[in-house]
Amino acid sequence: DTGVSQDPRHKITKRGQNVTFRCDPISEHNRLYWYRQTLGQGPEFLTYFQNEAQLEKSRLLSDRFSAERPKGSFSTLEIQRTEQGDSAMYLCASSPQTSTDEQFFGPGTRLTVL
Amino acid sequence: DAKTTQPPSMDCAEGRAANLPCNHSTISGNEYVYWYRQIHSQGPQYIIHGLKNNETNEMASLIITEDRKSSTLILPHATLRDTAVYYCIAFEAGSGDKLTFGTGTRLAVRP
């Protein structure tokens, strides 16, 4: 399967713990996005990379959140000192740099903070 | 805030056409109308997009009004697998910008 992959698919953690998620985009897609989705809502933008450069961060991305994309390939999203309000589905998407900008989404990582 | 408004839910019978409306009265001239859908517990899936002409692909048709203030996504022969949340998004293609999702329309296809 050459689609966007995310790992893990599910994560249960205790409040105060750190968690890290990984996203592997479609190869040669230079744009990578992170979104967060809570129950009953549409996905909300968190941050965006073009190659290894982080070009935009949402106000939703507090200082407990950090994202990286070393070498412009896979990306990681880390949440430090998790809170119950961080429980959500974390979605990754990638897109090629073309005029259509279609974003391809991964299956998401569902985080539950107890 | 999303620039589009959609009904929260709709249903249709299997085998019939599903017509999903979207209002985007404040869309700017360089913004396209994109449609994505999200089947339960999966990531969103791109369906189709258009600027001002009607578009058709293997999944759906997109009809955009002449004034571009609204559009309709048409699934010509809905199946149970089309049950999903459908999102209409105004988006400036080529900008590398983020997608701004609203709450979408929950389509239920009845057997």
GROMACS .gro file of N, CA, C and O in nm, chain A residues 35-44 89 91 105 110, chain B residues 2-8 10 20-24 32-50 60 62 71-75 82-91 99-107:
model
  288
   35TYR      N    1  -0.367   1.728   1.137
   35TYR     CA    2  -0.499   1.776   1.179
   35TYR      C    3  -0.540   1.701   1.304
   35TYR      O    4  -0.494   1.590   1.330
   36ARG      N    5  -0.633   1.760   1.379
   36ARG     CA    6  -0.688   1.692   1.495
   36ARG      C    7  -0.840   1.692   1.482
   36ARG      O    8  -0.899   1.792   1.437
   37GLN      N    9  -0.901   1.581   1.520
   37GLN     CA   10  -1.046   1.569   1.508
   37GLN      C   11  -1.106   1.515   1.636
   37GLN      O   12  -1.069   1.407   1.682
   38THR      N   13  -1.198   1.591   1.693
   38THR     CA   14  -1.272   1.543   1.809
   38THR      C   15  -1.409   1.496   1.766
   38THR      O   16  -1.456   1.527   1.656
   39LEU      N   17  -1.474   1.423   1.855
   39LEU     CA   18  -1.600   1.356   1.821
   39LEU      C   19  -1.705   1.454   1.771
   39LEU      O   20  -1.731   1.556   1.834
   40GLY      N   21  -1.761   1.425   1.653
   40GLY     CA   22  -1.869   1.506   1.599
   40GLY      C   23  -1.825   1.632   1.527
   40GLY      O   24  -1.909   1.707   1.476
   41GLN      N   25  -1.695   1.655   1.521
   41GLN     CA   26  -1.642   1.774   1.455
   41GLN      C   27  -1.561   1.735   1.333
   41GLN      O   28  -1.512   1.622   1.321
   42GLY      N   29  -1.545   1.829   1.241
   42GLY     CA   30  -1.454   1.806   1.130
   42GLY      C   31  -1.310   1.821   1.175
   42GLY      O   32  -1.283   1.879   1.281
   43PRO      N   33  -1.216   1.771   1.097
   43PRO     CA   34  -1.075   1.787   1.133
   43PRO      C   35  -1.037   1.935   1.142
   43PRO      O   36  -1.086   2.018   1.067
   44GLU      N   37  -0.946   1.964   1.239
   44GLU     CA   38  -0.895   2.099   1.257
   44GLU      C   39  -0.745   2.100   1.230
   44GLU      O   40  -0.672   2.013   1.280
   89MET      N   41  -0.866   1.221   1.755
   89MET     CA   42  -0.802   1.152   1.642
   89MET      C   43  -0.703   1.248   1.580
   89MET      O   44  -0.739   1.362   1.549
   91LEU      N   45  -0.481   1.322   1.262
   91LEU     CA   46  -0.476   1.283   1.122
   91LEU      C   47  -0.357   1.349   1.053
   91LEU      O   48  -0.327   1.466   1.077
  105PHE      N   49  -0.515   1.158   0.301
  105PHE     CA   50  -0.513   1.141   0.446
  105PHE      C   51  -0.476   0.998   0.485
  105PHE      O   52  -0.511   0.902   0.416
  110ARG      N   53  -0.573   0.738   1.704
  110ARG     CA   54  -0.671   0.776   1.807
  110ARG      C   55  -0.604   0.776   1.942
  110ARG      O   56  -0.555   0.673   1.989
  116ALA      N   57  -1.527   2.796   0.880
  116ALA     CA   58  -1.553   2.743   0.747
  116ALA      C   59  -1.630   2.846   0.668
  116ALA      O   60  -1.717   2.916   0.719
  117LYS      N   61  -1.603   2.852   0.537
  117LYS     CA   62  -1.674   2.945   0.452
  117LYS      C   63  -1.795   2.882   0.387
  117LYS      O   64  -1.855   2.942   0.299
  118THR      N   65  -1.825   2.761   0.422
  118THR     CA   66  -1.934   2.687   0.360
  118THR      C   67  -2.037   2.645   0.464
  118THR      O   68  -2.005   2.630   0.582
  119THR      N   69  -2.161   2.628   0.421
  119THR     CA   70  -2.266   2.575   0.508
  119THR      C   71  -2.332   2.457   0.439
  119THR      O   72  -2.359   2.462   0.319
  120GLN      N   73  -2.358   2.353   0.518
  120GLN     CA   74  -2.418   2.230   0.467
  120GLN      C   75  -2.525   2.184   0.565
  120GLN      O   76  -2.515   2.208   0.685
  121PRO      N   77  -2.626   2.112   0.514
  121PRO     CA   78  -2.723   2.054   0.608
  121PRO      C   79  -2.654   1.949   0.693
  121PRO      O   80  -2.565   1.879   0.645
  122PRO      N   81  -2.694   1.934   0.819
  122PRO     CA   82  -2.623   1.840   0.906
  122PRO      C   83  -2.643   1.695   0.868
  122PRO      O   84  -2.552   1.613   0.890
  124MET      N   85  -2.861   1.398   0.587
  124MET     CA   86  -2.949   1.363   0.477
  124MET      C   87  -2.955   1.212   0.468
  124MET      O   88  -2.866   1.142   0.519
  134LEU      N   89  -2.612   1.634  -0.255
  134LEU     CA   90  -2.569   1.701  -0.132
  134LEU      C   91  -2.541   1.848  -0.163
  134LEU      O   92  -2.450   1.880  -0.239
  135PRO      N   93  -2.618   1.939  -0.101
  135PRO     CA   94  -2.599   2.082  -0.130
  135PRO      C   95  -2.494   2.146  -0.041
  135PRO      O   96  -2.465   2.098   0.069
  136CYS      N   97  -2.441   2.257  -0.091
  136CYS     CA   98  -2.343   2.335  -0.015
  136CYS      C   99  -2.358   2.482  -0.054
  136CYS      O  100  -2.364   2.515  -0.172
  137ASN      N  101  -2.366   2.568   0.047
  137ASN     CA  102  -2.366   2.711   0.022
  137ASN      C  103  -2.230   2.770   0.052
  137ASN      O  104  -2.171   2.740   0.156
  138HIS      N  105  -2.180   2.852  -0.040
  138HIS     CA  106  -2.051   2.918  -0.021
  138HIS      C  107  -2.060   3.057  -0.081
  138HIS      O  108  -1.987   3.093  -0.175
  146TYR      N  109  -1.143   2.728  -0.510
  146TYR     CA  110  -1.214   2.616  -0.567
  146TYR      C  111  -1.311   2.560  -0.462
  146TYR      O  112  -1.294   2.581  -0.342
  147VAL      N  113  -1.407   2.483  -0.509
  147VAL     CA  114  -1.493   2.406  -0.420
  147VAL      C  115  -1.441   2.262  -0.420
  147VAL      O  116  -1.436   2.197  -0.525
  148TYR      N  117  -1.401   2.216  -0.304
  148TYR     CA  118  -1.351   2.079  -0.288
  148TYR      C  119  -1.452   2.000  -0.205
  148TYR      O  120  -1.514   2.053  -0.112
  149TRP      N  121  -1.465   1.874  -0.238
  149TRP     CA  122  -1.547   1.783  -0.158
  149TRP      C  123  -1.460   1.666  -0.110
  149TRP      O  124  -1.386   1.605  -0.188
  150TYR      N  125  -1.472   1.639   0.018
  150TYR     CA  126  -1.410   1.522   0.079
  150TYR      C  127  -1.521   1.445   0.152
  150TYR      O  128  -1.624   1.501   0.187
  151ARG      N  129  -1.496   1.318   0.176
  151ARG     CA  130  -1.588   1.243   0.262
  151ARG      C  131  -1.507   1.162   0.363
  151ARG      O  132  -1.391   1.132   0.341
  152GLN      N  133  -1.572   1.130   0.473
  152GLN     CA  134  -1.506   1.056   0.579
  152GLN      C  135  -1.598   0.944   0.623
  152GLN      O  136  -1.704   0.970   0.683
  153ILE      N  137  -1.558   0.825   0.591
  153ILE     CA  138  -1.628   0.707   0.637
  153ILE      C  139  -1.585   0.681   0.780
  153ILE      O  140  -1.471   0.708   0.817
  154HIS      N  141  -1.675   0.627   0.859
  154HIS     CA  142  -1.652   0.611   1.002
  154HIS      C  143  -1.516   0.550   1.033
  154HIS      O  144  -1.478   0.448   0.976
  155SER      N  145  -1.443   0.619   1.123
  155SER     CA  146  -1.314   0.573   1.173
  155SER      C  147  -1.203   0.568   1.067
  155SER      O  148  -1.103   0.501   1.085
  156GLN      N  149  -1.223   0.638   0.957
  156GLN     CA  150  -1.117   0.648   0.856
  156GLN      C  151  -1.080   0.794   0.835
  156GLN      O  152  -1.151   0.884   0.879
  157GLY      N  153  -0.968   0.819   0.768
  157GLY     CA  154  -0.931   0.955   0.733
  157GLY      C  155  -1.016   1.006   0.618
  157GLY      O  156  -1.074   0.927   0.542
  158PRO      N  157  -1.028   1.137   0.604
  158PRO     CA  158  -1.105   1.192   0.492
  158PRO      C  159  -1.049   1.147   0.357
  158PRO      O  160  -0.928   1.124   0.342
  159GLN      N  161  -1.137   1.138   0.259
  159GLN     CA  162  -1.101   1.095   0.124
  159GLN      C  163  -1.146   1.200   0.026
  159GLN      O  164  -1.261   1.244   0.028
  160TYR      N  165  -1.056   1.243  -0.061
  160TYR     CA  166  -1.088   1.340  -0.165
  160TYR      C  167  -1.190   1.280  -0.262
  160TYR      O  168  -1.182   1.163  -0.299
  161ILE      N  169  -1.287   1.363  -0.302
  161ILE     CA  170  -1.386   1.317  -0.400
  161ILE      C  171  -1.369   1.391  -0.531
  161ILE      O  172  -1.348   1.330  -0.637
  162ILE      N  173  -1.379   1.523  -0.529
  162ILE     CA  174  -1.384   1.600  -0.651
  162ILE      C  175  -1.364   1.747  -0.617
  162ILE      O  176  -1.381   1.787  -0.501
  163HIS      N  177  -1.325   1.828  -0.714
  163HIS     CA  178  -1.320   1.971  -0.694
  163HIS      C  179  -1.349   2.042  -0.825
  163HIS      O  180  -1.337   1.983  -0.934
  164GLY      N  181  -1.386   2.171  -0.814
  164GLY     CA  182  -1.414   2.250  -0.932
  164GLY      C  183  -1.405   2.398  -0.902
  164GLY      O  184  -1.413   2.440  -0.786
  174ALA      N  185  -1.818   1.091  -0.858
  174ALA     CA  186  -1.929   1.184  -0.839
  174ALA      C  187  -1.928   1.291  -0.947
  174ALA      O  188  -1.837   1.301  -1.028
  176LEU      N  189  -2.003   1.724  -0.979
  176LEU     CA  190  -2.011   1.848  -0.903
  176LEU      C  191  -2.075   1.954  -0.992
  176LEU      O  192  -2.025   1.981  -1.102
  185SER      N  193  -2.320   2.495  -0.457
  185SER     CA  194  -2.288   2.380  -0.542
  185SER      C  195  -2.361   2.257  -0.489
  185SER      O  196  -2.413   2.256  -0.378
  186THR      N  197  -2.364   2.154  -0.572
  186THR     CA  198  -2.426   2.027  -0.535
  186THR      C  199  -2.335   1.913  -0.575
  186THR      O  200  -2.288   1.908  -0.690
  187LEU      N  201  -2.310   1.826  -0.481
  187LEU     CA  202  -2.237   1.702  -0.510
  187LEU      C  203  -2.339   1.595  -0.539
  187LEU      O  204  -2.433   1.576  -0.461
  188ILE      N  205  -2.321   1.525  -0.649
  188ILE     CA  206  -2.415   1.420  -0.688
  188ILE      C  207  -2.345   1.285  -0.690
  188ILE      O  208  -2.244   1.268  -0.762
  189LEU      N  209  -2.396   1.193  -0.609
  189LEU     CA  210  -2.353   1.053  -0.617
  189LEU      C  211  -2.461   0.984  -0.698
  189LEU      O  212  -2.573   0.966  -0.650
  196ASP      N  213  -2.144   0.432   0.056
  196ASP     CA  214  -2.136   0.577   0.048
  196ASP      C  215  -2.182   0.645   0.176
  196ASP      O  216  -2.177   0.768   0.187
  197THR      N  217  -2.230   0.569   0.272
  197THR     CA  218  -2.267   0.627   0.401
  197THR      C  219  -2.142   0.685   0.467
  197THR      O  220  -2.044   0.615   0.491
  198ALA      N  221  -2.145   0.817   0.491
  198ALA     CA  222  -2.026   0.888   0.538
  198ALA      C  223  -2.064   1.032   0.572
  198ALA      O  224  -2.177   1.075   0.548
  199VAL      N  225  -1.968   1.106   0.624
  199VAL     CA  226  -1.982   1.250   0.641
  199VAL      C  227  -1.915   1.316   0.522
  199VAL      O  228  -1.799   1.285   0.490
  200TYR      N  229  -1.987   1.407   0.456
  200TYR     CA  230  -1.937   1.473   0.336
  200TYR      C  231  -1.907   1.619   0.368
  200TYR      O  232  -1.990   1.691   0.423
  201TYR      N  233  -1.787   1.661   0.335
  201TYR     CA  234  -1.741   1.796   0.363
  201TYR      C  235  -1.724   1.875   0.234
  201TYR      O  236  -1.658   1.829   0.140
  202CYS      N  237  -1.779   1.995   0.233
  202CYS     CA  238  -1.763   2.089   0.122
  202CYS      C  239  -1.667   2.198   0.171
  202CYS      O  240  -1.690   2.257   0.278
  203ILE      N  241  -1.563   2.225   0.098
  203ILE     CA  242  -1.458   2.316   0.145
  203ILE      C  243  -1.420   2.414   0.034
  203ILE      O  244  -1.399   2.372  -0.080
  204ALA      N  245  -1.414   2.542   0.068
  204ALA     CA  246  -1.364   2.643  -0.025
  204ALA      C  247  -1.213   2.651  -0.006
  204ALA      O  248  -1.166   2.671   0.106
  205PHE      N  249  -1.139   2.635  -0.112
  205PHE     CA  250  -0.994   2.617  -0.099
  205PHE      C  251  -0.922   2.679  -0.217
  205PHE      O  252  -0.963   2.663  -0.332
  213LEU      N  253  -0.675   2.276   0.477
  213LEU     CA  254  -0.818   2.259   0.454
  213LEU      C  255  -0.893   2.303   0.579
  213LEU      O  256  -0.854   2.269   0.690
  214THR      N  257  -0.999   2.380   0.562
  214THR     CA  258  -1.082   2.422   0.674
  214THR      C  259  -1.214   2.347   0.665
  214THR      O  260  -1.298   2.377   0.581
  215PHE      N  261  -1.227   2.246   0.749
  215PHE     CA  262  -1.346   2.162   0.750
  215PHE      C  263  -1.454   2.225   0.838
  215PHE      O  264  -1.425   2.282   0.942
  216GLY      N  265  -1.579   2.212   0.795
  216GLY     CA  266  -1.692   2.243   0.882
  216GLY      C  267  -1.736   2.113   0.948
  216GLY      O  268  -1.654   2.022   0.969
  217THR      N  269  -1.863   2.104   0.979
  217THR     CA  270  -1.915   1.981   1.040
  217THR      C  271  -1.973   1.886   0.936
  217THR      O  272  -2.006   1.773   0.966
  218GLY      N  273  -1.986   1.931   0.812
  218GLY     CA  274  -2.025   1.843   0.703
  218GLY      C  275  -2.169   1.797   0.708
  218GLY      O  276  -2.249   1.837   0.794
  219THR      N  277  -2.204   1.713   0.611
  219THR     CA  278  -2.335   1.649   0.602
  219THR      C  279  -2.320   1.500   0.624
  219THR      O  280  -2.243   1.436   0.552
  220ARG      N  281  -2.392   1.448   0.719
  220ARG     CA  282  -2.390   1.303   0.743
  220ARG      C  283  -2.492   1.238   0.652
  220ARG      O  284  -2.613   1.257   0.669
  221LEU      N  285  -2.445   1.165   0.552
  221LEU     CA  286  -2.533   1.097   0.457
  221LEU      C  287  -2.553   0.953   0.500
  221LEU      O  288  -2.455   0.879   0.519
   0.00000   0.00000   0.00000
